Short mmCIF file of C-alpha atoms in Angstrom, two decimals:
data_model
loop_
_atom_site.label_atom_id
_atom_site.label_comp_id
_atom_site.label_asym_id
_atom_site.label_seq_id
_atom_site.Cartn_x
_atom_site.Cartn_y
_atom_site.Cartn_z
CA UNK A 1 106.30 106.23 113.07
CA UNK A 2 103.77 104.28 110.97
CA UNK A 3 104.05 107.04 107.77
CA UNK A 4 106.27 107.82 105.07
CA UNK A 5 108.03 110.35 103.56
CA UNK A 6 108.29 109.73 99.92
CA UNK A 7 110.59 106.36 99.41
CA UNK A 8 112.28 106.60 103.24
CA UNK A 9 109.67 104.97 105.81
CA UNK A 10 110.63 105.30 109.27
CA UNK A 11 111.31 102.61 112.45
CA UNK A 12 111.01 99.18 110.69
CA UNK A 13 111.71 100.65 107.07
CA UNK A 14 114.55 102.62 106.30
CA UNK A 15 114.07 102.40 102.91
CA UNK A 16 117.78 103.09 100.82
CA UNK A 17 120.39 105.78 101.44
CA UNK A 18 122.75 107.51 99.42
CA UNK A 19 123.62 109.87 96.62
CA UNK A 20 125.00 109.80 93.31
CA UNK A 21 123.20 106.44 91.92
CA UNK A 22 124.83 104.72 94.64
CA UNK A 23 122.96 103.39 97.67
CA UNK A 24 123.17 101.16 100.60
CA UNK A 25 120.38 99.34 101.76
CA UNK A 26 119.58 99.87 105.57
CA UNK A 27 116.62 96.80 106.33
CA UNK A 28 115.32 95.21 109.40
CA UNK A 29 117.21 91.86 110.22
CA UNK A 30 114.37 90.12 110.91
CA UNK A 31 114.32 87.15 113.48
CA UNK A 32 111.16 85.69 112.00
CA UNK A 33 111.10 83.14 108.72
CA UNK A 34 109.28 83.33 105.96
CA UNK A 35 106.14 82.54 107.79
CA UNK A 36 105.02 86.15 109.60
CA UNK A 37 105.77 85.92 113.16
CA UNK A 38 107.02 82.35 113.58
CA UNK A 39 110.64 81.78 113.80
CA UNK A 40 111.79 79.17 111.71
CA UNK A 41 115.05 78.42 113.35
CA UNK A 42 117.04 77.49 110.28
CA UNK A 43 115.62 73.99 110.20
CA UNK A 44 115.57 71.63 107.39
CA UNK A 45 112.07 69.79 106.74
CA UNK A 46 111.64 66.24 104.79
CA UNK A 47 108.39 67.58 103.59
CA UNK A 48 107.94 70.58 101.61
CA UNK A 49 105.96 73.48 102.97
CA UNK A 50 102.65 72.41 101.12
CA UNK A 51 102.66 69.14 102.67
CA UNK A 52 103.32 69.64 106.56
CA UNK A 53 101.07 72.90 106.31
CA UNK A 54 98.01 70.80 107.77
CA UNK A 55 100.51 69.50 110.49
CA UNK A 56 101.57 72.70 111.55
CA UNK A 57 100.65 74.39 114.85
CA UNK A 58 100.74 77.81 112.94
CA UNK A 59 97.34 76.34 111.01
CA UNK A 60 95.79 74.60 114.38
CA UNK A 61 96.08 78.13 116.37
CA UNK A 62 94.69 79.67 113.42
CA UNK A 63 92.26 77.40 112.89
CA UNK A 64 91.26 77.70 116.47
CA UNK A 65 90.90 81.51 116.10
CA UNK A 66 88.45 80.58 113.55
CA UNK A 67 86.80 78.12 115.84
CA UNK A 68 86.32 80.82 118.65
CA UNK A 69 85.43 83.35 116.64
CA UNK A 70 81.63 82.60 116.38
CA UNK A 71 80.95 81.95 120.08
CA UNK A 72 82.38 85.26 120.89
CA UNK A 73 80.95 87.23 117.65
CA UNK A 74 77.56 85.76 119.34
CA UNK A 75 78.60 87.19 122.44
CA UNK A 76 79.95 90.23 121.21
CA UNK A 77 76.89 90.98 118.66
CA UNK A 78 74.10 89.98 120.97
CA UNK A 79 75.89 92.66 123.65
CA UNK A 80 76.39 95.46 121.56
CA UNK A 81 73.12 95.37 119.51
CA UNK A 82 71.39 95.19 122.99
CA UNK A 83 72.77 97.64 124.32
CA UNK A 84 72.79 100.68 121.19
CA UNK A 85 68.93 99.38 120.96
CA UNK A 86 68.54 100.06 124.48
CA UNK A 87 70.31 103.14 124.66
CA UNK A 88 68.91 104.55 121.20
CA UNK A 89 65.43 104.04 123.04
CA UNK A 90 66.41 105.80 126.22
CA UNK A 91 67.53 108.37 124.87
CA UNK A 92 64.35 110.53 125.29
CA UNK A 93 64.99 109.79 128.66
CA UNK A 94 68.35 111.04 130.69
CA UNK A 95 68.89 106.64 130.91
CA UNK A 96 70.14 106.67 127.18
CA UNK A 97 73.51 108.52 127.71
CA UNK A 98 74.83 106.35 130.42
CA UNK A 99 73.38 103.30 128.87
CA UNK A 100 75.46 103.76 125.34
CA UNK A 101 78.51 105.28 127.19
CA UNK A 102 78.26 101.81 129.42
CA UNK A 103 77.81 99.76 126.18
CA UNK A 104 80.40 101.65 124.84
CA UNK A 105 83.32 101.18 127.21
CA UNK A 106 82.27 97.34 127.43
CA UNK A 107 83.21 97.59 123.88
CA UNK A 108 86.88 98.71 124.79
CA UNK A 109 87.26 96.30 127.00
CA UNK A 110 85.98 93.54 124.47
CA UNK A 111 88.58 95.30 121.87
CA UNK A 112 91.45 94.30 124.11
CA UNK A 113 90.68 90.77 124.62
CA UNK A 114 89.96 90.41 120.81
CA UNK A 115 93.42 91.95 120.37
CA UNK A 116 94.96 89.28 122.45
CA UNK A 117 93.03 86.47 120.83
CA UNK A 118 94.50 87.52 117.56
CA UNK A 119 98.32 88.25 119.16
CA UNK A 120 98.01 84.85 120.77
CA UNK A 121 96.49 82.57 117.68
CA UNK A 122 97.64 85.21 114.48
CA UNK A 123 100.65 86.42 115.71
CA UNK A 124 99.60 89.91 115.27
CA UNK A 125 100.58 92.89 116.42
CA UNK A 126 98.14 95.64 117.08
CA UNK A 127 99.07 98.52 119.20
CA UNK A 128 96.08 99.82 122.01
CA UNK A 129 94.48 102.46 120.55
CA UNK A 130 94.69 106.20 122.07
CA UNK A 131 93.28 106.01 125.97
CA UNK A 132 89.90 108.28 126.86
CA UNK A 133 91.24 112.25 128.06
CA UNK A 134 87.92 113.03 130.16
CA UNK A 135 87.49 116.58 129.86
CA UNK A 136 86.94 117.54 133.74
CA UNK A 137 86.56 114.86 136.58
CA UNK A 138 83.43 113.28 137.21
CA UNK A 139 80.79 110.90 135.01
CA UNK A 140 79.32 113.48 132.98
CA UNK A 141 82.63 113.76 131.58
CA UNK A 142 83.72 110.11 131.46
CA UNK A 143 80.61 109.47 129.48
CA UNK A 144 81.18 112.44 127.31
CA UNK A 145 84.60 111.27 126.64
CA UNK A 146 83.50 107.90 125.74
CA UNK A 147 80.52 108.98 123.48
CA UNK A 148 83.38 111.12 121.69
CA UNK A 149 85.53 109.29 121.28
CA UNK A 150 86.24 107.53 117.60
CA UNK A 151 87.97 104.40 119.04
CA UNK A 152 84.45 103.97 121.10
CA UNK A 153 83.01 103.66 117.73
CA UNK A 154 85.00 101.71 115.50
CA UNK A 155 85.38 98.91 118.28
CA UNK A 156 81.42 99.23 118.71
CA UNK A 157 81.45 98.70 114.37
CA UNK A 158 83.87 95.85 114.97
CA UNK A 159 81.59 94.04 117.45
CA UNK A 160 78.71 94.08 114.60
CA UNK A 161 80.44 93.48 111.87
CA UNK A 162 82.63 90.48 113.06
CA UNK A 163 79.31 88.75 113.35
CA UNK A 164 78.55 87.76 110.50
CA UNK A 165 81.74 87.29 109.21
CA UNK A 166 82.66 84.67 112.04
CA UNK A 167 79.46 82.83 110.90
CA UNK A 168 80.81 82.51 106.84
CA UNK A 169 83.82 82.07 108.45
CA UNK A 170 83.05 79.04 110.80
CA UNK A 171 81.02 77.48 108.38
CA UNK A 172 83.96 77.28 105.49
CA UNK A 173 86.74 76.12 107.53
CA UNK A 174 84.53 73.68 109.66
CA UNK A 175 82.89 72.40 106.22
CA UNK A 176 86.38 72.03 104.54
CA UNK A 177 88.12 70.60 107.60
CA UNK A 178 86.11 68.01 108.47
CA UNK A 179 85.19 66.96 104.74
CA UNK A 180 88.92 66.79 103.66
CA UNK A 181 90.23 64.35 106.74
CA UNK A 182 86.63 62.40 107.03
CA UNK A 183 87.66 61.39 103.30
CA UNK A 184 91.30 61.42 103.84
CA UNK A 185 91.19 58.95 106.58
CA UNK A 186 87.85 56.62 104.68
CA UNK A 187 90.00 53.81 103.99
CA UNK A 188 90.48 52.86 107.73
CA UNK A 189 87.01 53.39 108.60
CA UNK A 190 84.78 52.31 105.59
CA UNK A 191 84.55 48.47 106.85
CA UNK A 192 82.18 50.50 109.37
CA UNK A 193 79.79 50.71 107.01
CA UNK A 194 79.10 46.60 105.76
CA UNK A 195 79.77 45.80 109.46
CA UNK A 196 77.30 47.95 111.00
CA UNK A 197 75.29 49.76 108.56
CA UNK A 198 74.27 47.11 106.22
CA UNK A 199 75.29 48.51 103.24
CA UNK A 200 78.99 48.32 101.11
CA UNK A 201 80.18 51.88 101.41
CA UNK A 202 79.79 55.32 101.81
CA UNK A 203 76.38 56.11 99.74
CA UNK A 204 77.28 59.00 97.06
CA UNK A 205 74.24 58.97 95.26
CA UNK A 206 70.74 57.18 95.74
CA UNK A 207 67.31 57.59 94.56
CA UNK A 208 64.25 54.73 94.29
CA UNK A 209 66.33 53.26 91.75
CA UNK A 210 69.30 53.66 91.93
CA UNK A 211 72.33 53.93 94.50
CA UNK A 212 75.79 54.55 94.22
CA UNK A 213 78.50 53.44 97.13
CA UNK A 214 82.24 53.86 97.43
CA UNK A 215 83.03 50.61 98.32
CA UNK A 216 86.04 49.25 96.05
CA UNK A 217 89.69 49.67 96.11
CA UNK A 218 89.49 52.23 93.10
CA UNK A 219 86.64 54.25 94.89
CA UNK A 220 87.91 54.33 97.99
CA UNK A 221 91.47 55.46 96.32
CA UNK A 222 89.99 58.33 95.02
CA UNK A 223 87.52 59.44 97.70
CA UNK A 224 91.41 59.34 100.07
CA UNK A 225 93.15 61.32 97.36
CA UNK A 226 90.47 64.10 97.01
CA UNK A 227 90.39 64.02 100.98
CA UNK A 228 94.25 64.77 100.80
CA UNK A 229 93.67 67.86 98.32
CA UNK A 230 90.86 69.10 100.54
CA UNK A 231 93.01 68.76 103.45
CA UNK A 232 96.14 69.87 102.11
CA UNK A 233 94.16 72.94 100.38
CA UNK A 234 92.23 73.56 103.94
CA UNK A 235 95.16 75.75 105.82
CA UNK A 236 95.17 78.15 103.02
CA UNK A 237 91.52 78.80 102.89
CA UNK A 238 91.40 79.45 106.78
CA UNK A 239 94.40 81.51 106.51
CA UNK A 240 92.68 83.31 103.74
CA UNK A 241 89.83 83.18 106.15
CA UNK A 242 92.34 84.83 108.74
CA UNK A 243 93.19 87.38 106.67
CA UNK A 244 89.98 89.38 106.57
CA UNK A 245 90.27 88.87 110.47
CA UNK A 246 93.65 91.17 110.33
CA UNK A 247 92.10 93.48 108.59
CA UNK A 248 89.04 94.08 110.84
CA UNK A 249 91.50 93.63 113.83
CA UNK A 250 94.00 96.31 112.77
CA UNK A 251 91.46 98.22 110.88
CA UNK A 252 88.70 98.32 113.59
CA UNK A 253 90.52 97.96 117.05
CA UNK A 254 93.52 99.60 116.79
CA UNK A 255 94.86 103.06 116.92
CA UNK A 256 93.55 105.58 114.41
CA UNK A 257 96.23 106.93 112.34
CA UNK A 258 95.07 110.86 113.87
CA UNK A 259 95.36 109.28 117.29
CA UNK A 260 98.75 107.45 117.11
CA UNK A 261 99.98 110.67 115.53
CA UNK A 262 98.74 112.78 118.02
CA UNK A 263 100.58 110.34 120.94
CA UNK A 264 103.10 109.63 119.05
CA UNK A 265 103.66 113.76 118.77
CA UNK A 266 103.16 113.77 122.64
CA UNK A 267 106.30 111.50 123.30
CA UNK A 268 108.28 113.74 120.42
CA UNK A 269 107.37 116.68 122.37
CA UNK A 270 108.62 115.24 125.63
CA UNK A 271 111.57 114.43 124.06
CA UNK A 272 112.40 118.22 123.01
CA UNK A 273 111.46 119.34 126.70
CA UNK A 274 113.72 117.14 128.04
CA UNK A 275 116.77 118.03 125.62
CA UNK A 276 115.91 121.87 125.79
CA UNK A 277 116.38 121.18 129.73
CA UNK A 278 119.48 119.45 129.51
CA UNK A 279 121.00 121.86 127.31
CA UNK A 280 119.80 124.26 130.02
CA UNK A 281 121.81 122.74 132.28
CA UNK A 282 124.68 121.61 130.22
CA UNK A 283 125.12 125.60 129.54
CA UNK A 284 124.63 126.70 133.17
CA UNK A 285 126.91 124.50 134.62
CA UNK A 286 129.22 125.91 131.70
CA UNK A 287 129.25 129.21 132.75
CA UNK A 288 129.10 128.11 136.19
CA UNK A 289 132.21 126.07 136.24
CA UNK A 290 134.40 128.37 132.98
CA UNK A 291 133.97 131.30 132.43
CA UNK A 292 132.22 132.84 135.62
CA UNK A 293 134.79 131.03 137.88
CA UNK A 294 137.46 132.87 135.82
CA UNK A 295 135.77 136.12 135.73
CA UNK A 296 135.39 136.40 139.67
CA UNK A 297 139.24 134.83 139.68
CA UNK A 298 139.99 138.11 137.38
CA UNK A 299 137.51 140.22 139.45
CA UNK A 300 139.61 139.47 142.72
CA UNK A 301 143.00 139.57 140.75
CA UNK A 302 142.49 143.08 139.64
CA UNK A 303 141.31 144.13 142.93
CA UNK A 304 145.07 142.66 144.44
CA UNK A 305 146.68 144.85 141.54
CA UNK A 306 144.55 147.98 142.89
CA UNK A 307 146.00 148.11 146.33
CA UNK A 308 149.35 147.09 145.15
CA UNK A 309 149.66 149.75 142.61
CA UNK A 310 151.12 152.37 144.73
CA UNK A 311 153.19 150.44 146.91
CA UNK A 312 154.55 147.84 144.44
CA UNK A 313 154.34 149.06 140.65
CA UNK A 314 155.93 146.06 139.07
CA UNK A 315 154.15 143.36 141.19
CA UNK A 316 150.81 145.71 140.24
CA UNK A 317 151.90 145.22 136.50
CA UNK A 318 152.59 141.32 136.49
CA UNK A 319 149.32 140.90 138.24
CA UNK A 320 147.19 143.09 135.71
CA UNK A 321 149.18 140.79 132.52
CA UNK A 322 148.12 137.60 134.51
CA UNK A 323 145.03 139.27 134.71
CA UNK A 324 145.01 139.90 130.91
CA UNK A 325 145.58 136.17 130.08
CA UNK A 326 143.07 135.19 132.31
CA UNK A 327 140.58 137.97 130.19
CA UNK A 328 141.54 136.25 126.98
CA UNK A 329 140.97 132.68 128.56
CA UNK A 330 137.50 133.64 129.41
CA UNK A 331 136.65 135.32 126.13
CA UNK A 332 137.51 132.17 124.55
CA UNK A 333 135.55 129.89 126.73
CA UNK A 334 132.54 131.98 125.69
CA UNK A 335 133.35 131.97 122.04
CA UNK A 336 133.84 127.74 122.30
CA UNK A 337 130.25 127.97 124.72
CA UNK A 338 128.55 130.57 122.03
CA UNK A 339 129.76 127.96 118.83
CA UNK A 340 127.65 125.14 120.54
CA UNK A 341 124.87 126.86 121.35
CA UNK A 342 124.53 128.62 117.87
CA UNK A 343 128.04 129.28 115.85
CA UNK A 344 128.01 132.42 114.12
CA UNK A 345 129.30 131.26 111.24
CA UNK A 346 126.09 128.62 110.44
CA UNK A 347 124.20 131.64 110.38
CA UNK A 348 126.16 133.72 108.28
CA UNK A 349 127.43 131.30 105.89
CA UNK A 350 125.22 128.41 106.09
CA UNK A 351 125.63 124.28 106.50
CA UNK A 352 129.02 124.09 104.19
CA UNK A 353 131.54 126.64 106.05
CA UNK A 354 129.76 125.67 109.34
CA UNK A 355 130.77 121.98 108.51
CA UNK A 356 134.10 122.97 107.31
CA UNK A 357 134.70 124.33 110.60
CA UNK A 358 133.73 121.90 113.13
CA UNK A 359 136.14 119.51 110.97
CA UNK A 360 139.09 121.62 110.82
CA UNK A 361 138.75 120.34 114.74
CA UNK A 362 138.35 116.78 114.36
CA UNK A 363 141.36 114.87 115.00
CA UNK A 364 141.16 113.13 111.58
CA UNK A 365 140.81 114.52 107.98
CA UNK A 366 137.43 114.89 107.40
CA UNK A 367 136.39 115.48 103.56
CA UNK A 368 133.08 117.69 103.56
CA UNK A 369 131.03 117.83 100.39
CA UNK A 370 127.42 119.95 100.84
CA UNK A 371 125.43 119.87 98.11
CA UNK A 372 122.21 121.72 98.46
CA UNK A 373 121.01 124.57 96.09
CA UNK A 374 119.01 126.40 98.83
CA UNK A 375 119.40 126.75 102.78
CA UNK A 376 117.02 124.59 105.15
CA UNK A 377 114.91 126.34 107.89
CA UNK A 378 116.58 127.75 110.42
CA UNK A 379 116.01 124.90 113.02
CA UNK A 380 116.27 122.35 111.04
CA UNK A 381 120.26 123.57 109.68
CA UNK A 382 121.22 123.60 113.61
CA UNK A 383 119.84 120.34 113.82
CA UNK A 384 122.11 118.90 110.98
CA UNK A 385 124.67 121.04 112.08
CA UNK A 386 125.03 119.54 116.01
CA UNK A 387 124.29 116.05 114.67
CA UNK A 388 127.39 116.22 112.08
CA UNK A 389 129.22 117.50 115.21
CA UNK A 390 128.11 115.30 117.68
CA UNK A 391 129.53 112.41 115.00
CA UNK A 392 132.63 114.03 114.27
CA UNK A 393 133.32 114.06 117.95
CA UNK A 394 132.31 110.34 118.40
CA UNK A 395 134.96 109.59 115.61
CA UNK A 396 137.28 111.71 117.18
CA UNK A 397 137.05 110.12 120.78
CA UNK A 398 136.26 106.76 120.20
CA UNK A 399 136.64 105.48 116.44
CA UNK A 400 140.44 105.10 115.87
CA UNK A 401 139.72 105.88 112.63
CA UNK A 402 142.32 107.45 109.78
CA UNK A 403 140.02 109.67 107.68
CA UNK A 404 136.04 110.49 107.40
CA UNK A 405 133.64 111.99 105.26
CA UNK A 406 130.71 114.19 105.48
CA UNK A 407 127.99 114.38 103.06
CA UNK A 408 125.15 116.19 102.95
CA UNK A 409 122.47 116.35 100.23
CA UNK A 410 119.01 116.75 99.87
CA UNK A 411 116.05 113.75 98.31
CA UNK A 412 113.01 115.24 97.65
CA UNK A 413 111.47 116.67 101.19
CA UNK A 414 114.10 115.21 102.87
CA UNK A 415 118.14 116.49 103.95
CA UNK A 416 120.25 113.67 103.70
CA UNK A 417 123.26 113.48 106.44
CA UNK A 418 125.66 110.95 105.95
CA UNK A 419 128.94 110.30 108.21
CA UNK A 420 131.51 107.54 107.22
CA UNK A 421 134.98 106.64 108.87
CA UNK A 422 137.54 104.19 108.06
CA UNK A 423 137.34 103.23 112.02
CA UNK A 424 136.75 100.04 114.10
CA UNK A 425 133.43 99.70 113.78
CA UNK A 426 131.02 98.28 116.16
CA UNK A 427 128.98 101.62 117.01
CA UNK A 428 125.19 101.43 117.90
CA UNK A 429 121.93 103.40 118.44
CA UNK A 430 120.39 100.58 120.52
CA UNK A 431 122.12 101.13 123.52
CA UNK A 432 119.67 102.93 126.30
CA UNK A 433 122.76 105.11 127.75
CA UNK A 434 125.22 105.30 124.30
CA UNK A 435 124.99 108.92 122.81
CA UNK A 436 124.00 107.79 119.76
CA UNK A 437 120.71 106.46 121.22
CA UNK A 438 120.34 110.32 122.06
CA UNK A 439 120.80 111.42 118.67
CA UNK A 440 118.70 109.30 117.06
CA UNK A 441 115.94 110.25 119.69
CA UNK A 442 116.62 113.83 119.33
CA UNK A 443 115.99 113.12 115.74
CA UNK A 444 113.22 111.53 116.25
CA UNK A 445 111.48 114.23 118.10
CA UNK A 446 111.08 116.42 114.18
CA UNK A 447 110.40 113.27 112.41
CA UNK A 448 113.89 112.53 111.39
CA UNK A 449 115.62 109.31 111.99
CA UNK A 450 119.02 107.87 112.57
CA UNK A 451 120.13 104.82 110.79
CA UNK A 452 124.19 103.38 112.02
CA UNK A 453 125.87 100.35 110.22
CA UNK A 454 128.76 99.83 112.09
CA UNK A 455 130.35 95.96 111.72
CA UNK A 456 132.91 94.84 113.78
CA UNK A 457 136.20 96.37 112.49
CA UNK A 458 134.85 99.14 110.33
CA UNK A 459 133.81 100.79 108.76
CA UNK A 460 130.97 102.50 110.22
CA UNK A 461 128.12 104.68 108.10
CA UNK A 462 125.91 107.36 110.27
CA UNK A 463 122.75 108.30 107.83
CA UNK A 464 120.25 110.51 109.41
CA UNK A 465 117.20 111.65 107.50
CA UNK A 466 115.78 115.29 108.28
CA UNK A 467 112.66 117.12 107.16
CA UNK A 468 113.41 119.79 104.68
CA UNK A 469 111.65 123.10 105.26
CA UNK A 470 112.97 125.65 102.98
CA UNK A 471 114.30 128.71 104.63
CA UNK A 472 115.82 130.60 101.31
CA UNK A 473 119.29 131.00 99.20
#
């Protein structure tokens, strides 16, 4: 999720975690070097970064995104501008709608290719913005859709305003490029010039009297070093250049922050359907398989005891005490299925005797320290609740681990959950099929997030971040 909640971003930026003055750092391990979005592969270079710049294929592709932007801004302005005039115009006619709503889509289209022009030659990233949702079938509602929609817009903007810009643009780096290695390279073409031209050097200044060439060892000297500042300066003014090109790519043709939100809150909501219909069927199968196969064991039982009870008293009496156990079997399978839908006790005493429990049953000490002056909402306490559970049974199955700790605190607008154990380590939320991939998407789904550090041999450190919603003392 592209926003953030106070100091804690989410996805790429986990921002720091913990309590009491003392906190880990959770970061990105980023593949990429210093440069954004080239790897740099650990390789030592001769010449220092200001030097090779001009030699670098990082400065040629941007310098061809430079290149091509004109040609297409021509393209893309003379397309756009023809066809708002021309739909503008038409509009006192029934022709303008489906003329802008034509010009429009173009647009879209033209919006993807310029976002793969800049992911191929930039090396940025720019998500698709939010697809049309025609409101009915047919073209009077793809057009409506289209003339609605924002994106339409903004990609229509982009189209004009890139214009211009790509003319400045192509003029600078072309200017600077071509001026820094013509007098870079002037000592091994100047003899061109007395050979061919008639004259000793490159003519910097004339007028009726006077004329001034670079044509000795000192001029030409000088005219090569200012070429090598020019040149050497040149990657950094096109990546300057570049940079307002981000901007109007990620600005103009990418998703809306509304729109991702509203997608983004789609797949969150898909996520809850789908948990809400496993738990479904986690409980049915439950009760299917415990405590209804027990009670219809009983049910039969008792009926056995019922025709026995005249003829055989005692075998009547064994059967009704096996019957009993089998009563008090059941009644605890529901209790155990009633704790993990909702335990009693979360409700009644809140997040720190609810905790307290579920460690009691962990097959390690578990220290449990809650410190919160008022009770979340409702949903969002069974949330932390079956999170610290579904760790504490992780550590209990699979960990080896001597001891753990559970800490819970609240930053802000946000609870703070935080599981450690002494364990072997080497636990993950990346894995497609591993339950703490689950977690962290069920987390996910109310804008909370999962972060595991888990090294090889230990020990490993659970952090999830929740949204705090007060729900009173």
């Amino acid at each position: 999720m592209a926003t953030q909640y106070g100091q804690y971003g989410r996805h790429d930026q986990y921002g720091q975690y913990g309590r009491h003055d003392q906190y880990r750092q959770y970061g990105r391990h980023d593949q990429y070097g210093p440069e954004y979005g080239h790897r740099d592969g650990g390789r030592r270079h001769l010449l220092p970064t200001g030097l090779r710049e001009p030699l670098t294929a990082r400065h040629w592709r941007e310098l061809g995104y430079v290149l091509l932007g004109l040609p297409i801004g021509i393209v893309l302005f003379t397309f756009m501008i023809t066809m708002l005039s021309l739909g503008a115009g038409l509009l006192v006619t029934f022709l303008g709608i489906p003329v802008l709503a034509a010009g429009l889509a173009a647009g879209r289209g033209f919006g993807a290719l310029e976002r793969a022009r800049a992911r191929g030659l930039l090396g940025l990233e720019v998500a698709d913005p939010e697809p049309l949702r025609p409101r009915g079938k047919g073209a009077m509602a793809w057009m409506a859709a289209v003339l609605k929609s924002g994106t339409s817009w903004r990609q229509a903007l982009y189209a004009v305003v890139q214009f211009p810009w790509a003319v400045f643009s192509f003029g600078v780096a072309v200017t600077v490029w071509s001026f820094g290695w013509t007098m870079l390279t002037y000592p091994l073409w100047f003899w061109v010039f007395p050979m061919y031209g008639g004259q000793g050097g490159l003519q910097l200044y004339g007028d009726e009297q006077h004329s001034v060439y670079l044509d000795n060892p000192f001029e030409i000297t000088v005219t090569a070093l200012v070429g090598l500042l020019i040149t050497l300066a040149t990657p950094w003014i096109v990546r300057a250049l570049t940079t307002v090109d981000r901007l109007l790519v990620h600005g103009l043709l990418g998703p809306s922050s509304l729109g991702a939100r509203v997608v983004e809150l789609e797949s969150d909501r898909g996520v809850v359907v789908d948990t809400a219909s496993a738990d479904l069927r986690r409980i049915e199968r439950d009760l299917h398989d415990g405590a209804q196969a027990r009670l219809v064991a009983l049910a039969m039982d008792l009926g056995l005891a019922k025709e026995k009870l005249r003829e055989d008293p005692r075998e009547a009496a064994r059967m009704v005490g096996e019957a009993h156990g089998e009563v008090k079997t059941a009644l605890q399978e529901l209790r155990d299925l009633a704790r993990g839908i909702h335990p009693a006790v979360l409700t009644d005493r809140g997040l720190d005797a609810a905790l307290s429990s579920v460690a009691s049953r962990c097959t390690v000490p578990v220290r449990v320290d809650v410190d919160l002056a008022e009770r979340p909402a409702p949903a969002i306490e069974g949330i932390a609740y079956f999170t610290v559970s579904e760790l504490l049974q992780n550590i209990s199955k699979h960990s080896g681990a001597r001891s753990a700790s559970v800490d819970v605190w609240r930053v802000d607008d946000r609870l703070m959950l935080q599981v450690v154990d002494d364990g072997v380590g080497g636990a993950g939320a990346s894995g497609g099929g591993s339950g703490l991939a689950g977690l962290a998407g069920r987390l996910d789904a109310v804008d909370g997030i999962l972060v595991v550090d888990s090294p090889a041999g230990g020990p490993t450190r659970v952090t999830a971040e929740l949204p705090w919603r007060g729900g009173g003392v």
